[in-house]
Short mmCIF file of C-alpha atoms and ligand atoms in Angstrom, two decimals:
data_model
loop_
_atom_site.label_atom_id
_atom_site.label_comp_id
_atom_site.label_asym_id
_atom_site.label_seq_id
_atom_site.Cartn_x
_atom_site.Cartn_y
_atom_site.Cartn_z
CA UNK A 1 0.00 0.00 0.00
CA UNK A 2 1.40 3.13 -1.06
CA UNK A 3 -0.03 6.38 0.35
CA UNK A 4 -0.54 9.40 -1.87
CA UNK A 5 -1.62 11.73 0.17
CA UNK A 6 -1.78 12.67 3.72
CA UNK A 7 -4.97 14.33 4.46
CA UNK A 8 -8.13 14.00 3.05
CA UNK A 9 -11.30 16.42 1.64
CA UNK A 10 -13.90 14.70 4.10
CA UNK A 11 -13.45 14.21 7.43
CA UNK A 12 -15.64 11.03 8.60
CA UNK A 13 -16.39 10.88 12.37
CA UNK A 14 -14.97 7.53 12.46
CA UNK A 15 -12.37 7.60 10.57
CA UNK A 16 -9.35 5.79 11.81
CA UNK A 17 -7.02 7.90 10.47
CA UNK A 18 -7.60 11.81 11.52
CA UNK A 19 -10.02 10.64 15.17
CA UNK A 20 -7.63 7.94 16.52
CA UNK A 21 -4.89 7.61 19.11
CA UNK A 22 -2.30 7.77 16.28
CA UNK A 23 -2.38 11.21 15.33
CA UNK A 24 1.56 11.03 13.44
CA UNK A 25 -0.10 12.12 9.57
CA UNK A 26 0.36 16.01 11.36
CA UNK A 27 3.70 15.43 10.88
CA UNK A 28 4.05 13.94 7.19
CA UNK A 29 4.27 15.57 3.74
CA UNK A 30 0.40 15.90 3.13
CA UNK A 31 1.54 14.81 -0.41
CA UNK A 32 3.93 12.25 -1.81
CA UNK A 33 7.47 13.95 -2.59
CA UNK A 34 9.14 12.31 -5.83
CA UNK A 35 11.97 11.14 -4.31
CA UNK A 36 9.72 8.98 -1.80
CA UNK A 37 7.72 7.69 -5.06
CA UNK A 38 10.87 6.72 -7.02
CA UNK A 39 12.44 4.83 -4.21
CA UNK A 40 9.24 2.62 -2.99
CA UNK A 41 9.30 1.97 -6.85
CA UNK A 42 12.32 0.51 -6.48
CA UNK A 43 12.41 -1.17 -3.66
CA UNK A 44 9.22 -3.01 -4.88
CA UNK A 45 11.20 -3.72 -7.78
CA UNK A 46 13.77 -5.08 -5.46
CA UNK A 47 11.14 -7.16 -3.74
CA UNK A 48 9.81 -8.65 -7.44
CA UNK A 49 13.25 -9.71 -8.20
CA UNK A 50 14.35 -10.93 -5.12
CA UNK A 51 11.62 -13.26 -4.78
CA UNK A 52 10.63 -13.90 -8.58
CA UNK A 53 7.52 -12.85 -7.80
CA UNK A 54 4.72 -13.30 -11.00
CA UNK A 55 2.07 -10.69 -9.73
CA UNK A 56 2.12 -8.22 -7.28
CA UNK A 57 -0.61 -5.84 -6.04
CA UNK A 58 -0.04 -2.22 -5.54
CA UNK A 59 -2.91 -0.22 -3.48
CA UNK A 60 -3.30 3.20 -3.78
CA UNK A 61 -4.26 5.46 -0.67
CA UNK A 62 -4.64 8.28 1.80
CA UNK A 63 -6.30 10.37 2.85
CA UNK A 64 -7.36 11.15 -0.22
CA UNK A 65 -5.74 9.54 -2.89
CA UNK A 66 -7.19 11.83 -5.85
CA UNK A 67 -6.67 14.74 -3.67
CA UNK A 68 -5.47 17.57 -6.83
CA UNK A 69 -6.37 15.09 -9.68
CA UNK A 70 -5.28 11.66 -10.63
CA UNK A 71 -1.69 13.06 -11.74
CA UNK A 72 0.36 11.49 -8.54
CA UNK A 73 -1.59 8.01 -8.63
CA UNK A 74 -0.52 8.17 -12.34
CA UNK A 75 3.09 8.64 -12.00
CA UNK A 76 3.43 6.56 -9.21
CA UNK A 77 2.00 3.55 -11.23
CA UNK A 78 4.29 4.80 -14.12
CA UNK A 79 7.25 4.35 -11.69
CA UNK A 80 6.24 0.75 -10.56
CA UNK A 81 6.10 -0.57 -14.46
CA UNK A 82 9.18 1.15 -15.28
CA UNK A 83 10.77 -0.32 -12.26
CA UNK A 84 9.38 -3.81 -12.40
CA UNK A 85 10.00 -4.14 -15.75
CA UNK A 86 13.42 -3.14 -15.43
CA UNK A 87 14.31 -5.99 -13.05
CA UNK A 88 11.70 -8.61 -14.60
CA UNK A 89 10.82 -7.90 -18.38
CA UNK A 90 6.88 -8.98 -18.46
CA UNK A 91 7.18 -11.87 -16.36
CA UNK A 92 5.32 -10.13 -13.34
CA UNK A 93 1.88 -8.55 -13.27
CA UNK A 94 1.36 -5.35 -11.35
CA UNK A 95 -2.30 -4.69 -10.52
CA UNK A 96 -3.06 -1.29 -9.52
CA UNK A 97 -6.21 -0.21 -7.18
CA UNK A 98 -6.64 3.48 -6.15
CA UNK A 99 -8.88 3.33 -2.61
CA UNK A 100 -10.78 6.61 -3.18
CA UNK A 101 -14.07 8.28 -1.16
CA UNK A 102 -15.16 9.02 -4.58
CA UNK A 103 -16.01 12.58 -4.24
CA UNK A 104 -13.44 14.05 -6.81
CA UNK A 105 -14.10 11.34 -9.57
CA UNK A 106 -14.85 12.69 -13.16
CA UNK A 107 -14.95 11.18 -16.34
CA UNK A 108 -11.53 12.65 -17.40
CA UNK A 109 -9.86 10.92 -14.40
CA UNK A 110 -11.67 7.80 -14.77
CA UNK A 111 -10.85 7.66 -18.36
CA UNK A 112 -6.93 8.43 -17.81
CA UNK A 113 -6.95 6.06 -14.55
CA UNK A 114 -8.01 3.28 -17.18
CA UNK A 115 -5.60 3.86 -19.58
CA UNK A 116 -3.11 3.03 -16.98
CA UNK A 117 -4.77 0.16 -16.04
CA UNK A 118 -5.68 1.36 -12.60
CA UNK A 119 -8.32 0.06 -10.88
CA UNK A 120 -10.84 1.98 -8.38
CA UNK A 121 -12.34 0.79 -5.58
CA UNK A 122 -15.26 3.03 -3.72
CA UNK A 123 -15.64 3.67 0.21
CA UNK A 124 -19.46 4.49 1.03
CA UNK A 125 -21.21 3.21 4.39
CA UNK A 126 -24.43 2.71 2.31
CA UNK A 127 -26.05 3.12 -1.51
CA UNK A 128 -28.22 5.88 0.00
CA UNK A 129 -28.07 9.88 1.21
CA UNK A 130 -28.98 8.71 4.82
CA UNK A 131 -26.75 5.75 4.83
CA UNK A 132 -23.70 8.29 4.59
CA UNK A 133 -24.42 10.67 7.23
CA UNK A 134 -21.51 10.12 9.05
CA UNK A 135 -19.58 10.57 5.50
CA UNK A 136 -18.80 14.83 5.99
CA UNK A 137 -16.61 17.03 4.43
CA UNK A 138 -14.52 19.34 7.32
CA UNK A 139 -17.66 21.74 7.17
CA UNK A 140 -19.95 18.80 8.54
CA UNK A 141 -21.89 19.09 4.66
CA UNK A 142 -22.51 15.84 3.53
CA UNK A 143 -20.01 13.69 0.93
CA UNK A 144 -23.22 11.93 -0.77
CA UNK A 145 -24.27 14.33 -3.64
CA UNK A 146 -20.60 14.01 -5.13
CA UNK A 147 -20.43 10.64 -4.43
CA UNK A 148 -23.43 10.20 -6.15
CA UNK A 149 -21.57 11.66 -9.27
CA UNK A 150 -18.40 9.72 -9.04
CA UNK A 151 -20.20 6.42 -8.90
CA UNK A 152 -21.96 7.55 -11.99
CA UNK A 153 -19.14 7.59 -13.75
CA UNK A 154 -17.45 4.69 -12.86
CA UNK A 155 -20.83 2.93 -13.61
CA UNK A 156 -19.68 3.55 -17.30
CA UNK A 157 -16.18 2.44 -17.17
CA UNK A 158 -17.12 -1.27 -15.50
CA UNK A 159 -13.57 -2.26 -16.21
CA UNK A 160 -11.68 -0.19 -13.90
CA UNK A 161 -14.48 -0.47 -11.13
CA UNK A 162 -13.03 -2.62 -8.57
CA UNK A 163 -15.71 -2.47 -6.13
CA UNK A 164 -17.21 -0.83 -3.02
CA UNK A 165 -16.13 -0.88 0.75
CA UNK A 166 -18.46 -0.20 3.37
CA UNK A 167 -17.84 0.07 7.19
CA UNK A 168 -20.45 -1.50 9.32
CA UNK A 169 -22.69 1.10 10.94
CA UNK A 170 -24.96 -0.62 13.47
CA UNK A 171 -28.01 1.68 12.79
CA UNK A 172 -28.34 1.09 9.71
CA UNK A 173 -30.65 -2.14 8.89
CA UNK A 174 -28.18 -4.31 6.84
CA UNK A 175 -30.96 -6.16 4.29
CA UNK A 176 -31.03 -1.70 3.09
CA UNK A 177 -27.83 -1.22 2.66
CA UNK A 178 -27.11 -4.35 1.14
CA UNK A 179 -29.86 -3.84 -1.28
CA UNK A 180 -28.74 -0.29 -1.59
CA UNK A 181 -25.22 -0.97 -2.63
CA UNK A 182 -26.48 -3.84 -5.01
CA UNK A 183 -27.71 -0.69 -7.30
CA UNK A 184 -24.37 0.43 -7.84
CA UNK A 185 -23.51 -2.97 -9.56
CA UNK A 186 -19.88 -3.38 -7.61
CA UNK A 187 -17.97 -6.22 -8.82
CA UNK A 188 -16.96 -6.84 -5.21
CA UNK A 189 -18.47 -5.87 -1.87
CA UNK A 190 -16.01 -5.34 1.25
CA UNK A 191 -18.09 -5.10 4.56
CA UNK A 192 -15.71 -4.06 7.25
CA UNK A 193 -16.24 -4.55 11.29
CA UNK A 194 -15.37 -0.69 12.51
CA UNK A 195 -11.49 -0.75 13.37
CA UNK A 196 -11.62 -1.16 17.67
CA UNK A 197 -10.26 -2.76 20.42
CA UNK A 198 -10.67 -4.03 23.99
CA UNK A 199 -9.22 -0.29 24.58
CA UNK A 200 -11.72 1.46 22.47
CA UNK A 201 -14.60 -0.22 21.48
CA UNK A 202 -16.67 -0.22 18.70
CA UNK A 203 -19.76 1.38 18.76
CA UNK A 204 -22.35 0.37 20.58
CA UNK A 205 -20.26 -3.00 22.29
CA UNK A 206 -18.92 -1.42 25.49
CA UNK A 207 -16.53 -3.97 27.53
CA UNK A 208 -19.47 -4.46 29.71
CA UNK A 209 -21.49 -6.01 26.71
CA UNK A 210 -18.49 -8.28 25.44
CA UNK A 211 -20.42 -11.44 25.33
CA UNK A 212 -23.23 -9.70 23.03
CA UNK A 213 -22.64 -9.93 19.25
CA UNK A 214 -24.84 -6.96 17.37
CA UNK A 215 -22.12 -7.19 14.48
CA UNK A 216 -22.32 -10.68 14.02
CA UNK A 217 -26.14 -10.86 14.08
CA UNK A 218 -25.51 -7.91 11.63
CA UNK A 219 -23.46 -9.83 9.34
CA UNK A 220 -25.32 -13.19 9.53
CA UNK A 221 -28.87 -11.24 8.26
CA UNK A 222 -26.61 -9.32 5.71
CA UNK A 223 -25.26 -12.65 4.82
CA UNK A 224 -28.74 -14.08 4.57
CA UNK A 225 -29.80 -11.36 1.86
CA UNK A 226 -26.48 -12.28 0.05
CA UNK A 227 -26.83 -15.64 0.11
CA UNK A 228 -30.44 -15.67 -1.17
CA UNK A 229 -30.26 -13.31 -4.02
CA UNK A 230 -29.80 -14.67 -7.25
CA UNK A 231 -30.11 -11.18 -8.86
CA UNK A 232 -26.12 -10.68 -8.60
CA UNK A 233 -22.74 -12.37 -8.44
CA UNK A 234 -20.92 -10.08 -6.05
CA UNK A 235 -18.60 -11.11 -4.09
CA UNK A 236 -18.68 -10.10 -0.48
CA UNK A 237 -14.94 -10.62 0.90
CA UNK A 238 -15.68 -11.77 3.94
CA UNK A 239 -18.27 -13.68 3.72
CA UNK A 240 -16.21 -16.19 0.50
CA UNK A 241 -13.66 -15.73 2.82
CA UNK A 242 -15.36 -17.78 5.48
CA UNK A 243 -16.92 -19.96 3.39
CA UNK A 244 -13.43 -21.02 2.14
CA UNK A 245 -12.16 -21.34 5.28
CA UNK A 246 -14.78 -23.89 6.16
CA UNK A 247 -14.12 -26.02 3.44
CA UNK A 248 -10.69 -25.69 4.48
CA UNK A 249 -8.94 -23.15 2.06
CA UNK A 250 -6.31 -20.74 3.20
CA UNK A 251 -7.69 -17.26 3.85
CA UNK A 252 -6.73 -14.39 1.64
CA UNK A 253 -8.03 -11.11 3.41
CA UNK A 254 -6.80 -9.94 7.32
CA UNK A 255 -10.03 -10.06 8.98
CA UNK A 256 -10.10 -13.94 9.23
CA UNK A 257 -7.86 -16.77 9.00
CA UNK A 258 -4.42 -17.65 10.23
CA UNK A 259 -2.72 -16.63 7.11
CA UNK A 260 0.40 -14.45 6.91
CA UNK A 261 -0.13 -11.09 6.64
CA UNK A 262 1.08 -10.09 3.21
CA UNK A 263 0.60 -6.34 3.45
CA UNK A 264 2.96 -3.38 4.07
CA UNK A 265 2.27 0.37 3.78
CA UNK A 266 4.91 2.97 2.86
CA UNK A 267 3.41 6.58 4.16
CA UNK A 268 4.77 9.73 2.14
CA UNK A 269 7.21 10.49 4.19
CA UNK A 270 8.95 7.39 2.79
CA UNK A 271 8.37 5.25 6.24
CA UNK A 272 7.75 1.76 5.98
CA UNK A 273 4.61 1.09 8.37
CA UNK A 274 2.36 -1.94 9.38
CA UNK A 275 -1.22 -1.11 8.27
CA UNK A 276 -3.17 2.17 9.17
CA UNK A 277 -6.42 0.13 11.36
CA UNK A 278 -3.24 -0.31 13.96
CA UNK A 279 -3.64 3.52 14.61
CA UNK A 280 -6.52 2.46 16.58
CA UNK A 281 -4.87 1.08 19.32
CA UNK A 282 -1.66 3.81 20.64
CA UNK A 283 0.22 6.74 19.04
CA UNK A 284 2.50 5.32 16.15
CA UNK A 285 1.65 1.82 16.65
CA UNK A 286 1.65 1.10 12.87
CA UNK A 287 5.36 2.12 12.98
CA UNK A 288 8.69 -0.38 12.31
CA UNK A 289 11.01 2.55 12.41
CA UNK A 290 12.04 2.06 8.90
CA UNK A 291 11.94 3.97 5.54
CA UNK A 292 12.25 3.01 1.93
CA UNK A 293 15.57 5.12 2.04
CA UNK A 294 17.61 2.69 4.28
CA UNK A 295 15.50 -0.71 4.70
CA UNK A 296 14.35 -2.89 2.05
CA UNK A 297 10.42 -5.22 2.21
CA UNK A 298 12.89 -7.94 3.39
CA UNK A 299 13.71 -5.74 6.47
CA UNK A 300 10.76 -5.26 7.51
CA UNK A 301 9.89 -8.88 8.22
CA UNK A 302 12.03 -8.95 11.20
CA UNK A 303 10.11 -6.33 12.85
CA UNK A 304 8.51 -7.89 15.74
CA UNK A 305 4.83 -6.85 15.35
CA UNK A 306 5.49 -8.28 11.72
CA UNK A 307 6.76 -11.49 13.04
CA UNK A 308 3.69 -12.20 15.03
CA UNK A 309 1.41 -11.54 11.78
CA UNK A 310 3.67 -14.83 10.38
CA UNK A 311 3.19 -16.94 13.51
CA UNK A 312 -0.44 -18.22 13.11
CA UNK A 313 -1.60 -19.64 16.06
CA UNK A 314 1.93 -19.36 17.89
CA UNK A 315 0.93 -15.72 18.35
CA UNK A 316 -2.97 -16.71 19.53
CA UNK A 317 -4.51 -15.92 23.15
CA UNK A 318 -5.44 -18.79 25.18
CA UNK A 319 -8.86 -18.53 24.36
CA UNK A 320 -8.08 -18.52 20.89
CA UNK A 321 -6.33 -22.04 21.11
CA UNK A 322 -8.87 -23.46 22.29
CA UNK A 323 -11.87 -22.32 20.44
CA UNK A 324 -14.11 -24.52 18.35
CA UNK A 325 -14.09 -22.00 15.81
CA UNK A 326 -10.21 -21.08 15.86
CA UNK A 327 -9.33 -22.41 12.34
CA UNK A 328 -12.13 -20.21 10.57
CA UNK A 329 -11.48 -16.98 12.94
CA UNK A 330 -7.61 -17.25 13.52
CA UNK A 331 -8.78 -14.73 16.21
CA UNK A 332 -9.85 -11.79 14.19
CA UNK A 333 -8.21 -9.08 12.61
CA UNK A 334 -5.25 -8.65 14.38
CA UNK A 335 -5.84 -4.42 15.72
CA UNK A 336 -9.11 -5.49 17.46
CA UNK A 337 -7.23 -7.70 20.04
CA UNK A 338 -5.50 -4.90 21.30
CA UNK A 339 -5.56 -4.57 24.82
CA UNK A 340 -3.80 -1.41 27.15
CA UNK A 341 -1.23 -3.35 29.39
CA UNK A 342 -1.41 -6.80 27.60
CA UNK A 343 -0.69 -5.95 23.87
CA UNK A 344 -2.01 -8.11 21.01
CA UNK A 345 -2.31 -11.57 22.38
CA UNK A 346 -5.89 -11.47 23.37
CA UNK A 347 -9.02 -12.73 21.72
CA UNK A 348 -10.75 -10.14 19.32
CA UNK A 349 -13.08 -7.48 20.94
CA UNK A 350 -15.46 -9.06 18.04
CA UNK A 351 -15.26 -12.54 19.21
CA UNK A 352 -18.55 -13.12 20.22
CA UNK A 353 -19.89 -11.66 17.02
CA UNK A 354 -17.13 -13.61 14.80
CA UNK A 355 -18.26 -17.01 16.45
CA UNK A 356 -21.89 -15.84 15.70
CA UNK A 357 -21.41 -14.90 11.71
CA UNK A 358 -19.40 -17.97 11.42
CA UNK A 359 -21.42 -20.84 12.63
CA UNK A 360 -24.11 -19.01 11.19
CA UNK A 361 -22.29 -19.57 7.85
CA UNK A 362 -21.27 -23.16 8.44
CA UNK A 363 -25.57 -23.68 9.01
CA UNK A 364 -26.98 -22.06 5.80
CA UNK A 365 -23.96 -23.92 3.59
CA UNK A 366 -23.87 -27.42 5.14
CA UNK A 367 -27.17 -27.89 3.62
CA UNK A 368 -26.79 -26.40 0.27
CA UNK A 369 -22.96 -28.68 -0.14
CA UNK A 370 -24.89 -31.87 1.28
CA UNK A 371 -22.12 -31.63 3.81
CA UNK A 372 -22.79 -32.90 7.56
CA UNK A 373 -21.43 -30.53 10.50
CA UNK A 374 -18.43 -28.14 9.39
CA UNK A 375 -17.74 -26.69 12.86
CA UNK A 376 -17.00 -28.91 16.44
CA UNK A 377 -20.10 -27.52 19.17
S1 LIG B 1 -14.05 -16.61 18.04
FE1 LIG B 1 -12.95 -15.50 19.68
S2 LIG B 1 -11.87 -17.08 20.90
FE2 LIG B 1 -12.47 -17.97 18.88
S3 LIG B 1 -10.66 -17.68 17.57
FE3 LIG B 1 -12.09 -15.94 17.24
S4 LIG B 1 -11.39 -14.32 18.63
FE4 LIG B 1 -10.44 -16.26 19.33
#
């Protein structure tokens, strides 16, 4: 993940980013200087070649990624294919995804984002005005109207629109925004738990209601709407994710799974970080202390909080180890077990509602695979 910019035209009340303990993007260049887009060119290059790598996936973010146009996203892609190629003629694929809130799309950009081959991918909490209330520009107006637009434009170029994500909002009924988002036709649907932790917890689950599961009854009737509608062929991350899982495939994505973590994020300052949804737990917790300028991708898996994304269940709470459900979780997404004295090695502060959504799974597909029970009681 490569971050463009720094700061960002709306300012979302729960954004992760700008309203969380980690408040270091005051002190970064609020846009990416060429020298710090050259060199995480190369060292990706250097990555590609050291590992003969085939394909490689380059995300695109903030902030605001399109903040001033599509000009920086652009270049930077520019450098990765000059770079890449350098090292590996054609023999490895770089796929390109620019993460945007959709607000400063036009058909220009879209056009000139496709002619790079650069994919875009939509955040919206819902496919409707009162969906995205909590979606405001630094004014408190609402994002939706030019949202609205963007997604109107993408809807003509269906082969550079990558999907939508959408962060769980509680109040909202999910069956709406499910149907909601369906109108926008998005090849792929990310629904995302709200980035907390046993330190600060997600909306509406307080550490006194720990045991109750809101998200994962959430999930389970969004899944049910999903799962029953033949009208699309959308695929919702987390929910194939599970399924896979079930049936005993690897997982691909960070919210589930005891899979590697295969992510890194260079900020545009140059540093090297782990991903932003650690900012939720303590000031600079995404930080390894490195930078494209001295440390290569290599580097960076020695960091420690690295090393216990590779360790599977070796880097598991108790609980974790011996939960019914472990090999399907792999206890969560690894910033909501965060916990102020005790770290990372703690059960997620969505267990209850990731044991919920799961088994719930496991029911509607054993049926539908002629498969007896998927999951131990
Ligand atoms: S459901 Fe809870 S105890 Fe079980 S693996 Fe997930 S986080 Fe750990």
């Amino acid at each position: 993940m490569l971050k463009l910019h720094s700061r960002c035209n709306l300012l979302c009340t729960y954004c992760y980013v700008y309203n969380a303990a980690d408040d270091s993007w005051r002190d970064r260049p609020s846009r990416i200087p060429d020298n710090v887009l050259k060199r995480s060119a190369q060292r990706i290059a250097e990555h590609v070649a050291a590992h003969g790598l085939r394909r490689i996936r380059v995300e695109l973010h903030g902030g605001e990624p399109l903040l001033g146009g599509a000009e920086t996203a652009l270049r930077q892609i520019a450098e990765v294919h000059a770079a890449v190629r350098a090292v590996s003629g054609t023999l490895c694929e770089v796929q390109a995804n620019v993460q945007t809130n959709g607000t400063l799309l036009t058909e220009p950009m879209v056009r000139r984002l496709a002619s790079s081959g650069i994919r875009v991918g939509v955040s919206l909490d819902g496919g409707r005005a009162e969906h995205n209330k909590r979606r405001v520009d630094h004014a408190g107006r609402p994002s939706w109207g030019a949202v609205t637009r963007g997604l109107a434009v993408l809807a003509e170029h269906p082969e550079v629109y990558a999907g939508i994500l959408c962060t769980i909002d509680l109040d909202l009924d999910p069956e709406d925004v499910y149907d909601s988002l369906m109108e926008f036709r998005p090849a792929a649907l990310d629904l995302l738990l709200p980035h907390a932790n046993w330190a600060s917890p997600p909306p509406g689950k307080g550490p006194s209601t720990a045991g109750s599961a809101p998200y994962g009854e959430w999930l389970a009737r969004a899944f049910d709407r999903w799962f029953d509608d033949g009208r699309y062929r959308t695929r919702i991350r987390l929910f194939t994710e599970i399924i896979g899982l079930l049936l005993g495939l690897p997982s691909g994505a960070e919210a589930v799974g005891l899979s590697p973590i295969v992510a890194v994020l260079v900020d545009t300052d140059g540093s090297i970080e782990q991903v932003d949804s650690l900012k939720t737990a303590y000031q600079r917790a995404p930080s390894t202390g490195m930078t494209v300028f001295r440390h290569s991708f290599d580097d960076v898996l020695e960091h420690p909080g690295i090393v216990a994304r590779q360790l599977g269940t070796g880097a598991l709470a108790d609980e974790c180890l011996s939960c019914p459900v472990l090999q399907v979780c792999g206890g969560g997404h690894y910033a909501h077990r965060y916990l102020k004295g005790s770290g990372f090695r703690n059960r997620s502060v969505y267990c209850a509602d990731l044991e919920v959504l799961i088994r719930h799974v496991a029911r509607r597909i054993e049926p539908v695979l002629g498969l007896g029970s998927l999951l131990p009681d």
